[in-house]
Amino acid sequence: MKRTEDTYQHKGMRRQLINSLREKGIQDERVLEAMNNIPRHWFLDSAFNKIAYEDRAFPIGEGQTISQPYTVAYQTQLLCVNRGEKILEIGTGSAYQATVLAEMGARVFTIERQKKLYDHLQRTYVFKGKYPNLKFFYGDGFEGLPSFAPFDKVIITAAAPFLPQKLIDQMRVGGIMVVPLDDPEHKSQRMLRITKTPDGIQEERFDFFSFVPMLSGKNH
Ligand code: SAH
């Protein structure tokens, strides 16, 4: 991640990307504004400088990817983010999604299981100091962060093989989780929104997406 210039050209491409997300059905203007404020090219290798504003995923090392902007916008919109809410993210990756949530004023706790990606971020995160409301953790997202629970919202940005019960336990009643859940029939993931109720959960089903797998345990 490098802080090069955020030129007029970058800003123009970003504006176009935001317009295309609106055309693809993203309606939450707070999400679009946050994404418009964040230079996505700072999260990618400088080789991708010019194409950072295409609506596609990119490699970020360790076989992982930065999610497609449409996917980030889609998940963030489903999460209905409000200022001051406590949000747990599983799968920090490039930290782009986490930064969007922080820019929206949420208190963000994000976990990454790949030590190299976590260490890389510790060294290079370009917004150091700008978001005191964003905290990075190295660990296994299936375990969540019990000492910081309860969370208002949980967002999983890797393909979950099942609904992680420990993460549901760490949500407050009325809290919501947005999670791409493996669907064996489609060989991809169905986006779900889970709402925690006093006596269980409610599930809403959305579109199909393709994520890298959510894996258990830490990778050193
Ligand atoms: N939110 C990221 C997308 C990252 S891709 C972004 O905006 O760039 C998914 C990430 O989830 C990968 O970095 C992968 O290493 C991580 N991951 C997979 N399983 C995990 C787990 N159990 N706990 C924490 N992170 C996990």
Coordinates of N, CA and C and ligand atoms in Angstrom, one line a residue:
M1 N 0.8 -1.2 0.0 CA 0.0 0.0 0.0 C 0.9 1.2 0.0
K2 N 0.7 2.1 -1.0 CA 1.6 3.2 -1.1 C 0.7 4.5 -1.2
R3 N 1.2 5.5 -0.5 CA 0.5 6.8 -0.6 C 1.1 7.6 -1.7
T4 N 0.7 7.4 -3.0 CA 1.1 8.2 -4.1 C 0.1 9.4 -4.1
E5 N 0.2 10.1 -5.2 CA -0.8 11.2 -5.2 C -2.2 10.8 -5.5
D6 N -3.2 11.5 -5.0 CA -4.6 11.3 -5.4 C -4.9 12.4 -6.4
T7 N -4.6 12.1 -7.7 CA -4.7 13.1 -8.7 C -6.2 13.4 -9.2
Y8 N -6.3 14.4 -10.0 CA -7.7 14.7 -10.5 C -8.1 13.5 -11.3
Q9 N -7.1 12.9 -12.0 CA -7.5 11.7 -12.8 C -8.1 10.6 -11.9
H10 N -7.4 10.3 -10.8 CA -7.9 9.3 -9.9 C -9.3 9.7 -9.4
K11 N -9.4 10.9 -9.0 CA -10.7 11.4 -8.5 C -11.8 11.2 -9.5
G12 N -11.5 11.5 -10.8 CA -12.4 11.4 -11.9 C -12.9 10.0 -12.1
M13 N -11.9 9.1 -12.0 CA -12.2 7.6 -12.2 C -13.0 7.1 -11.1
R14 N -12.7 7.7 -9.9 CA -13.5 7.2 -8.7 C -14.9 7.7 -8.8
R15 N -15.1 8.9 -9.2 CA -16.5 9.4 -9.4 C -17.3 8.5 -10.4
Q16 N -16.6 8.1 -11.5 CA -17.2 7.3 -12.5 C -17.6 5.9 -11.9
L17 N -16.7 5.4 -11.1 CA -16.9 4.1 -10.4 C -18.2 4.2 -9.6
I18 N -18.2 5.3 -8.8 CA -19.4 5.5 -7.9 C -20.7 5.6 -8.7
N19 N -20.6 6.3 -9.8 CA -21.8 6.4 -10.6 C -22.2 5.0 -11.2
S20 N -21.2 4.2 -11.5 CA -21.6 2.9 -12.0 C -22.2 2.0 -10.9
L21 N -21.7 2.2 -9.7 CA -22.3 1.4 -8.6 C -23.7 1.8 -8.3
R22 N -24.0 3.1 -8.5 CA -25.4 3.6 -8.3 C -26.2 2.9 -9.4
E23 N -25.7 2.9 -10.6 CA -26.5 2.3 -11.8 C -26.7 0.8 -11.5
K24 N -25.8 0.1 -10.8 CA -25.9 -1.3 -10.6 C -26.8 -1.5 -9.4
G25 N -27.4 -0.5 -8.8 CA -28.4 -0.7 -7.8 C -28.0 -0.3 -6.3
I26 N -26.8 0.2 -6.1 CA -26.5 0.6 -4.8 C -27.1 2.0 -4.5
Q27 N -27.9 2.0 -3.4 CA -28.7 3.3 -3.2 C -28.3 4.0 -1.9
D28 N -27.6 3.4 -1.0 CA -27.2 4.0 0.2 C -26.1 5.1 -0.1
E29 N -26.5 6.3 -0.1 CA -25.6 7.4 -0.4 C -24.5 7.5 0.6
R30 N -24.7 7.1 1.8 CA -23.6 7.2 2.8 C -22.5 6.2 2.4
V31 N -22.8 5.1 1.9 CA -21.8 4.1 1.4 C -21.1 4.7 0.2
L32 N -21.8 5.2 -0.7 CA -21.2 5.8 -2.0 C -20.3 6.9 -1.6
E33 N -20.7 7.8 -0.7 CA -19.9 8.9 -0.3 C -18.6 8.4 0.4
A34 N -18.7 7.5 1.2 CA -17.5 7.0 1.9 C -16.5 6.4 0.9
M35 N -17.1 5.6 -0.1 CA -16.2 5.0 -1.1 C -15.6 6.1 -2.0
N36 N -16.3 7.2 -2.2 CA -15.8 8.3 -3.0 C -14.7 9.0 -2.3
N37 N -14.7 9.0 -1.0 CA -13.7 9.7 -0.2 C -12.4 8.9 -0.1
I38 N -12.4 7.6 -0.4 CA -11.2 6.8 -0.1 C -10.5 6.4 -1.4
P39 N -9.2 6.8 -1.6 CA -8.4 6.4 -2.8 C -8.1 4.9 -2.8
R40 N -8.9 4.2 -3.6 CA -8.7 2.7 -3.6 C -7.3 2.3 -4.1
H41 N -6.7 3.2 -5.0 CA -5.4 2.8 -5.5 C -4.4 2.8 -4.5
W42 N -4.6 3.4 -3.3 CA -3.6 3.2 -2.2 C -3.6 1.9 -1.6
F43 N -4.6 1.0 -1.9 CA -4.7 -0.3 -1.3 C -4.1 -1.4 -2.2
L44 N -3.7 -1.0 -3.4 CA -3.2 -1.9 -4.4 C -1.8 -1.7 -4.7
D45 N -1.1 -2.7 -5.2 CA 0.2 -2.5 -5.8 C 0.2 -1.4 -6.8
S46 N 1.3 -0.6 -6.8 CA 1.2 0.5 -7.8 C 1.1 0.1 -9.2
A47 N 1.4 -1.2 -9.5 CA 1.2 -1.7 -10.9 C -0.3 -1.5 -11.3
F48 N -1.2 -1.5 -10.3 CA -2.6 -1.4 -10.6 C -3.1 0.0 -10.5
N49 N -2.2 1.0 -10.4 CA -2.6 2.4 -10.2 C -3.7 2.8 -11.1
K50 N -3.6 2.5 -12.4 CA -4.5 3.1 -13.4 C -5.9 2.3 -13.4
I51 N -5.8 1.0 -13.0 CA -7.0 0.2 -13.2 C -7.7 0.0 -11.8
A52 N -7.2 0.7 -10.8 CA -7.8 0.5 -9.4 C -9.3 0.8 -9.4
Y53 N -9.7 1.6 -10.4 CA -11.1 2.1 -10.3 C -12.0 1.3 -11.3
E54 N -11.5 0.2 -11.8 CA -12.4 -0.7 -12.5 C -13.2 -1.5 -11.4
D55 N -14.4 -2.0 -11.8 CA -15.2 -2.7 -10.8 C -14.8 -4.2 -10.8
R56 N -13.6 -4.5 -10.3 CA -13.2 -5.9 -10.2 C -12.3 -6.1 -9.0
A57 N -12.1 -7.4 -8.7 CA -11.2 -7.7 -7.6 C -9.8 -7.8 -8.1
F58 N -8.8 -7.6 -7.1 CA -7.4 -7.7 -7.5 C -6.6 -8.5 -6.5
P59 N -5.5 -9.1 -6.9 CA -4.7 -9.9 -6.0 C -4.0 -8.9 -5.0
I60 N -3.9 -9.3 -3.7 CA -3.1 -8.5 -2.8 C -2.0 -9.3 -2.1
G61 N -1.7 -10.5 -2.6 CA -0.6 -11.3 -2.0 C -1.2 -12.4 -1.2
E62 N -0.4 -13.5 -0.9 CA -0.8 -14.6 -0.1 C -2.1 -15.3 -0.7
G63 N -2.2 -15.2 -2.0 CA -3.4 -15.8 -2.6 C -4.7 -15.1 -2.3
Q64 N -4.7 -13.9 -1.7 CA -5.9 -13.2 -1.3 C -6.2 -12.1 -2.2
T65 N -7.4 -11.6 -2.1 CA -7.9 -10.5 -3.0 C -8.5 -9.3 -2.2
I66 N -8.5 -8.2 -2.8 CA -9.3 -7.1 -2.4 C -10.6 -7.2 -3.1
S67 N -11.7 -7.2 -2.4 CA -13.0 -7.4 -3.0 C -13.3 -6.4 -4.0
Q68 N -14.2 -6.8 -5.0 CA -14.7 -5.9 -6.0 C -15.5 -4.8 -5.4
P69 N -15.3 -3.6 -5.9 CA -16.1 -2.4 -5.3 C -17.6 -2.7 -5.2
Y70 N -18.2 -3.3 -6.2 CA -19.6 -3.6 -6.1 C -19.9 -4.5 -4.9
T71 N -19.0 -5.5 -4.6 CA -19.3 -6.4 -3.5 C -19.1 -5.6 -2.2
V72 N -18.1 -4.7 -2.1 CA -17.9 -3.9 -0.9 C -19.2 -3.1 -0.6
A73 N -19.6 -2.4 -1.7 CA -20.8 -1.5 -1.6 C -22.0 -2.3 -1.2
Y74 N -22.2 -3.5 -1.8 CA -23.4 -4.3 -1.6 C -23.4 -4.8 -0.1
Q75 N -22.3 -5.3 0.4 CA -22.2 -5.8 1.8 C -22.5 -4.7 2.8
T76 N -21.8 -3.5 2.5 CA -21.9 -2.4 3.4 C -23.3 -1.8 3.4
Q77 N -24.0 -1.8 2.3 CA -25.4 -1.4 2.2 C -26.3 -2.3 3.0
L78 N -26.1 -3.6 2.9 CA -26.9 -4.5 3.7 C -26.7 -4.4 5.2
L79 N -25.5 -3.9 5.6 CA -25.1 -3.8 7.0 C -25.8 -2.6 7.6
C80 N -26.4 -1.7 6.8 CA -27.1 -0.5 7.4 C -26.2 0.2 8.5
V81 N -25.1 0.7 8.1 CA -24.1 1.2 9.1 C -24.5 2.6 9.6
N82 N -24.5 2.7 10.9 CA -24.7 4.0 11.6 C -23.5 4.4 12.4
R83 N -23.3 5.8 12.5 CA -22.1 6.3 13.2 C -22.1 5.7 14.6
G84 N -20.9 5.4 15.1 CA -20.8 5.0 16.5 C -21.0 3.5 16.7
E85 N -21.6 2.8 15.7 CA -21.8 1.4 15.9 C -20.5 0.6 16.0
K86 N -20.6 -0.5 16.8 CA -19.4 -1.4 16.9 C -19.6 -2.5 15.9
I87 N -18.6 -2.6 15.0 CA -18.7 -3.6 13.9 C -17.4 -4.5 13.9
L88 N -17.7 -5.8 13.8 CA -16.6 -6.8 13.7 C -16.5 -7.2 12.3
E89 N -15.3 -7.1 11.7 CA -15.1 -7.6 10.3 C -14.2 -8.8 10.4
I90 N -14.6 -9.9 9.7 CA -13.7 -11.0 9.5 C -13.1 -11.0 8.1
G91 N -11.7 -11.0 8.1 CA -11.1 -11.0 6.8 C -10.6 -9.6 6.4
T92 N -9.6 -9.0 7.1 CA -9.1 -7.7 6.8 C -8.6 -7.5 5.4
G93 N -7.8 -8.5 4.9 CA -7.2 -8.4 3.6 C -6.5 -7.1 3.4
S94 N -6.9 -6.3 2.5 CA -6.2 -5.0 2.1 C -6.6 -3.9 3.1
A95 N -7.7 -4.2 3.9 CA -8.3 -3.2 4.8 C -9.1 -2.1 4.1
Y96 N -9.4 -2.3 2.8 CA -10.3 -1.4 2.1 C -11.7 -1.4 2.7
Q97 N -12.3 -2.6 2.9 CA -13.6 -2.6 3.4 C -13.7 -2.0 4.8
A98 N -12.7 -2.3 5.6 CA -12.6 -1.8 7.0 C -12.5 -0.3 7.0
T99 N -11.8 0.2 6.1 CA -11.6 1.7 6.0 C -12.9 2.4 5.6
V100 N -13.7 1.7 4.7 CA -15.0 2.2 4.3 C -15.9 2.3 5.5
L101 N -15.9 1.3 6.3 CA -16.7 1.3 7.5 C -16.3 2.4 8.5
A102 N -14.9 2.5 8.7 CA -14.4 3.5 9.6 C -14.7 4.9 9.1
E103 N -14.7 5.1 7.7 CA -15.0 6.4 7.1 C -16.5 6.8 7.4
M104 N -17.3 5.7 7.5 CA -18.7 6.0 7.8 C -19.0 6.2 9.3
G105 N -17.9 6.2 10.1 CA -18.0 6.6 11.5 C -18.3 5.4 12.5
A106 N -18.2 4.2 11.9 CA -18.4 3.0 12.8 C -17.1 2.8 13.6
R107 N -17.2 2.1 14.7 CA -16.1 1.6 15.5 C -15.8 0.2 15.0
V108 N -14.6 0.1 14.3 CA -14.4 -1.2 13.5 C -13.3 -2.0 14.2
F109 N -13.6 -3.3 14.3 CA -12.6 -4.3 14.8 C -12.5 -5.3 13.7
T110 N -11.3 -5.4 13.1 CA -11.1 -6.3 12.0 C -10.1 -7.3 12.2
I111 N -10.4 -8.6 11.9 CA -9.5 -9.7 12.1 C -8.9 -10.3 10.8
E112 N -7.6 -10.6 10.8 CA -7.0 -11.3 9.6 C -6.2 -12.5 10.2
R113 N -6.4 -13.6 9.5 CA -5.7 -14.9 9.9 C -4.3 -15.0 9.3
Q114 N -4.0 -14.3 8.2 CA -2.7 -14.4 7.6 C -1.7 -13.4 8.2
K115 N -0.7 -14.0 8.9 CA 0.2 -13.2 9.6 C 0.9 -12.1 8.6
K116 N 1.2 -12.6 7.4 CA 2.0 -11.7 6.5 C 1.1 -10.5 6.1
L117 N -0.2 -10.7 5.9 CA -1.0 -9.6 5.5 C -1.2 -8.7 6.7
Y118 N -1.4 -9.3 7.9 CA -1.5 -8.5 9.1 C -0.3 -7.6 9.3
D119 N 0.9 -8.2 9.2 CA 2.2 -7.5 9.4 C 2.4 -6.4 8.4
H120 N 2.0 -6.8 7.2 CA 2.2 -5.8 6.1 C 1.3 -4.5 6.4
L121 N 0.1 -4.8 6.8 CA -0.8 -3.6 7.2 C -0.2 -2.8 8.3
Q122 N 0.3 -3.5 9.3 CA 0.9 -2.8 10.5 C 2.0 -1.8 10.0
R123 N 2.8 -2.3 9.0 CA 3.9 -1.4 8.5 C 3.4 -0.3 7.5
T124 N 2.4 -0.6 6.7 CA 2.1 0.2 5.6 C 0.7 0.9 5.5
Y125 N -0.1 0.7 6.5 CA -1.5 1.2 6.4 C -1.4 2.8 6.3
V126 N -2.0 3.3 5.2 CA -1.7 4.7 4.8 C -2.5 5.7 5.7
F127 N -3.5 5.2 6.3 CA -4.3 6.1 7.1 C -4.0 6.1 8.6
K128 N -2.8 5.6 8.9 CA -2.5 5.6 10.4 C -2.8 6.9 11.0
G129 N -3.5 6.8 12.1 CA -3.8 8.1 12.9 C -5.1 8.7 12.4
K130 N -5.5 8.5 11.2 CA -6.7 9.1 10.7 C -8.0 8.5 11.3
Y131 N -7.9 7.2 11.5 CA -9.1 6.5 12.0 C -8.8 5.8 13.3
P132 N -8.9 6.6 14.4 CA -8.7 6.0 15.7 C -9.8 5.0 16.0
N133 N -10.9 5.0 15.2 CA -12.0 4.1 15.4 C -11.8 2.8 14.6
L134 N -10.6 2.5 14.1 CA -10.4 1.3 13.4 C -9.2 0.5 14.1
K135 N -9.5 -0.7 14.5 CA -8.5 -1.5 15.2 C -8.3 -2.9 14.4
F136 N -6.9 -3.2 14.3 CA -6.6 -4.5 13.6 C -6.2 -5.6 14.5
F137 N -6.6 -6.8 14.2 CA -6.3 -7.9 15.0 C -5.8 -9.1 14.2
Y138 N -4.8 -9.8 14.7 CA -4.3 -11.0 14.0 C -5.0 -12.2 14.8
G139 N -5.7 -13.0 14.1 CA -6.4 -14.1 14.8 C -7.3 -14.9 13.9
D140 N -8.0 -15.9 14.4 CA -8.9 -16.7 13.7 C -10.3 -16.1 13.9
G141 N -10.9 -15.6 12.7 CA -12.2 -15.0 12.7 C -13.3 -15.9 13.3
F142 N -13.1 -17.2 13.2 CA -14.2 -18.1 13.7 C -14.4 -17.9 15.2
E143 N -13.3 -17.4 15.8 CA -13.4 -17.2 17.3 C -13.9 -15.8 17.7
G144 N -13.9 -14.9 16.7 CA -14.4 -13.5 17.0 C -13.5 -12.8 18.0
L145 N -14.0 -11.8 18.7 CA -13.3 -11.1 19.7 C -14.2 -11.0 21.0
P146 N -14.2 -12.1 21.7 CA -15.2 -12.1 22.9 C -15.0 -11.0 23.8
S147 N -13.7 -10.5 24.0 CA -13.5 -9.5 25.0 C -14.0 -8.1 24.6
F148 N -14.3 -8.0 23.3 CA -14.9 -6.7 22.8 C -16.4 -6.8 22.5
A149 N -17.0 -8.0 22.7 CA -18.4 -8.2 22.4 C -19.2 -7.4 23.5
P150 N -20.5 -7.1 23.2 CA -21.2 -7.4 22.0 C -21.1 -6.4 20.9
F151 N -21.2 -6.9 19.7 CA -21.1 -6.1 18.5 C -22.5 -5.8 18.0
D152 N -22.7 -4.6 17.4 CA -23.9 -4.2 16.7 C -24.1 -4.9 15.4
K153 N -22.9 -5.1 14.7 CA -22.9 -5.6 13.4 C -21.7 -6.5 13.2
V154 N -21.8 -7.6 12.3 CA -20.7 -8.4 12.0 C -20.7 -8.5 10.4
I155 N -19.5 -8.4 9.8 CA -19.4 -8.5 8.4 C -18.3 -9.5 8.1
I156 N -18.7 -10.6 7.3 CA -17.7 -11.6 7.0 C -17.3 -11.4 5.5
T157 N -16.0 -11.2 5.2 CA -15.7 -11.0 3.8 C -14.9 -12.1 3.2
A158 N -15.1 -13.3 3.7 CA -14.6 -14.6 3.1 C -15.8 -15.5 3.1
A159 N -15.7 -16.6 2.2 CA -16.8 -17.5 2.0 C -16.9 -18.4 3.3
A160 N -18.0 -18.2 4.0 CA -18.2 -19.0 5.2 C -18.8 -20.4 4.9
P161 N -18.2 -21.5 5.4 CA -18.8 -22.8 5.2 C -20.1 -23.1 5.9
F162 N -20.3 -22.3 7.0 CA -21.5 -22.4 7.9 C -21.6 -21.1 8.6
L163 N -22.7 -20.9 9.3 CA -22.8 -19.7 10.1 C -22.1 -19.9 11.4
P164 N -21.0 -19.1 11.7 CA -20.2 -19.3 12.9 C -21.0 -18.9 14.1
Q165 N -21.3 -19.9 14.9 CA -22.2 -19.7 16.1 C -21.5 -18.7 17.1
K166 N -20.2 -18.8 17.2 CA -19.5 -17.9 18.2 C -19.7 -16.5 17.8
L167 N -19.8 -16.2 16.5 CA -19.9 -14.8 16.1 C -21.4 -14.3 16.4
I168 N -22.3 -15.2 16.2 CA -23.7 -14.9 16.5 C -23.8 -14.6 18.0
D169 N -23.1 -15.4 18.8 CA -23.1 -15.2 20.3 C -22.6 -13.8 20.6
Q170 N -21.7 -13.3 19.8 CA -21.0 -12.0 20.2 C -21.8 -10.8 19.6
M171 N -23.0 -11.1 19.0 CA -23.8 -10.0 18.6 C -24.8 -9.6 19.6
R172 N -25.2 -8.4 19.7 CA -26.3 -8.0 20.6 C -27.7 -8.4 19.9
V173 N -28.7 -8.6 20.7 CA -30.0 -8.9 20.2 C -30.4 -7.7 19.3
G174 N -30.9 -7.9 18.1 CA -31.2 -6.8 17.2 C -30.1 -6.5 16.3
G175 N -28.9 -7.1 16.6 CA -27.7 -6.9 15.7 C -27.8 -7.7 14.4
I176 N -27.0 -7.3 13.4 CA -27.1 -8.0 12.2 C -25.7 -8.4 11.7
M177 N -25.8 -9.5 10.9 CA -24.5 -10.1 10.3 C -24.8 -10.2 8.8
V178 N -23.8 -9.8 8.1 CA -23.8 -10.0 6.6 C -22.7 -11.0 6.3
V179 N -23.2 -12.1 5.6 CA -22.2 -13.2 5.4 C -22.5 -13.9 4.1
P180 N -21.4 -14.1 3.3 CA -21.5 -14.9 2.1 C -21.4 -16.4 2.5
L181 N -22.5 -17.1 2.4 CA -22.5 -18.5 2.9 C -22.4 -19.5 1.7
D182 N -21.5 -20.5 1.8 CA -21.3 -21.4 0.7 C -22.6 -22.1 0.4
D183 N -22.8 -22.2 -0.9 CA -24.0 -22.9 -1.4 C -23.5 -24.0 -2.4
P184 N -23.5 -25.2 -1.9 CA -22.9 -26.3 -2.7 C -23.5 -26.4 -4.1
E185 N -24.8 -26.2 -4.2 CA -25.4 -26.3 -5.5 C -24.9 -25.3 -6.6
H186 N -24.5 -24.1 -6.1 CA -24.1 -23.1 -7.0 C -22.6 -22.9 -7.1
K187 N -21.9 -23.7 -6.3 CA -20.4 -23.5 -6.2 C -20.0 -22.0 -6.0
S188 N -20.8 -21.3 -5.3 CA -20.5 -19.9 -5.0 C -21.2 -19.6 -3.7
Q189 N -21.3 -18.3 -3.3 CA -21.9 -18.0 -2.0 C -23.1 -17.2 -2.1
R190 N -24.1 -17.5 -1.3 CA -25.3 -16.7 -1.3 C -25.1 -15.7 -0.2
M191 N -25.4 -14.4 -0.5 CA -25.2 -13.3 0.6 C -26.4 -13.4 1.5
L192 N -26.2 -13.5 2.8 CA -27.3 -13.6 3.8 C -27.1 -12.4 4.7
R193 N -28.3 -12.0 5.2 CA -28.3 -11.0 6.3 C -29.1 -11.7 7.4
I194 N -28.3 -11.9 8.5 CA -28.9 -12.5 9.7 C -29.2 -11.5 10.8
T195 N -30.4 -11.5 11.3 CA -30.7 -10.6 12.4 C -30.9 -11.5 13.7
K196 N -30.2 -11.0 14.7 CA -30.4 -11.8 16.0 C -31.6 -11.3 16.7
T197 N -32.5 -12.3 17.0 CA -33.7 -12.0 17.7 C -33.6 -12.6 19.2
P198 N -34.6 -12.2 20.0 CA -34.5 -12.7 21.4 C -34.5 -14.2 21.5
D199 N -35.1 -14.9 20.5 CA -35.1 -16.3 20.6 C -34.4 -17.1 19.4
G200 N -33.5 -16.4 18.8 CA -32.8 -17.1 17.7 C -32.3 -16.1 16.6
I201 N -32.5 -16.5 15.4 CA -32.1 -15.6 14.3 C -33.1 -15.6 13.2
Q202 N -33.1 -14.5 12.4 CA -33.9 -14.4 11.2 C -33.0 -14.3 10.0
E203 N -33.4 -14.9 8.9 CA -32.4 -14.9 7.8 C -33.1 -14.3 6.6
E204 N -32.4 -13.4 5.9 CA -32.8 -12.8 4.6 C -31.8 -13.3 3.6
R205 N -32.3 -13.6 2.4 CA -31.3 -14.1 1.3 C -31.2 -13.2 0.2
F206 N -30.0 -13.0 -0.3 CA -29.7 -12.0 -1.4 C -29.0 -12.7 -2.5
D207 N -28.2 -12.0 -3.3 CA -27.6 -12.5 -4.5 C -26.4 -13.5 -4.2
F208 N -25.9 -14.1 -5.3 CA -24.7 -14.9 -5.3 C -23.4 -14.1 -5.6
F209 N -22.4 -14.5 -4.9 CA -21.0 -13.9 -5.0 C -20.0 -14.9 -5.0
S210 N -18.7 -14.5 -5.3 CA -17.6 -15.5 -5.2 C -16.5 -14.9 -4.3
F211 N -16.3 -15.5 -3.2 CA -15.2 -15.1 -2.2 C -14.2 -16.1 -2.1
V212 N -13.0 -15.7 -1.6 CA -12.0 -16.7 -1.1 C -12.5 -17.4 0.1
P213 N -12.0 -18.6 0.4 CA -12.6 -19.3 1.6 C -12.3 -18.7 2.9
M214 N -13.2 -18.8 3.9 CA -13.0 -18.5 5.3 C -12.4 -19.8 5.9
L215 N -11.1 -19.7 6.3 CA -10.4 -20.9 6.8 C -10.2 -20.8 8.3
S216 N -10.2 -22.0 9.0 CA -10.1 -21.9 10.5 C -8.6 -21.9 10.9
G217 N -8.3 -21.4 12.0 CA -6.9 -21.4 12.5 C -6.1 -20.2 12.0
K218 N -5.0 -19.9 12.6 CA -4.2 -18.8 12.1 C -3.1 -19.3 11.2
N219 N -2.6 -18.5 10.3 CA -1.5 -18.9 9.4 C -0.3 -18.0 9.7
H220 N 0.8 -18.7 10.1 CA 1.9 -17.9 10.6 C 2.8 -17.4 9.5
Ligands
SAH1 N1 -12.2 -7.3 3.3 C1 -11.0 -7.5 2.4 C2 -11.3 -8.7 1.5 C3 -10.3 -9.7 1.9 S1 -10.4 -11.3 1.1 C4 -10.7 -6.3 1.7 O1 -11.4 -5.3 1.8 O2 -9.6 -6.3 1.0 C5 -10.7 -12.3 2.5 C6 -9.7 -12.3 3.6 O3 -10.2 -13.1 4.7 C7 -8.3 -12.9 3.3 O4 -7.3 -11.9 3.6 C8 -8.2 -14.1 4.2 O5 -6.9 -14.3 4.6 C9 -9.1 -13.7 5.3 N2 -9.6 -14.9 6.1 C10 -10.0 -16.1 5.7 N3 -10.5 -16.8 6.7 C11 -10.3 -16.1 7.9 C12 -10.5 -16.3 9.3 N4 -11.0 -17.4 9.7 N5 -10.2 -15.3 10.1 C13 -9.7 -14.1 9.7 N6 -9.5 -13.8 8.4 C14 -9.8 -14.8 7.5

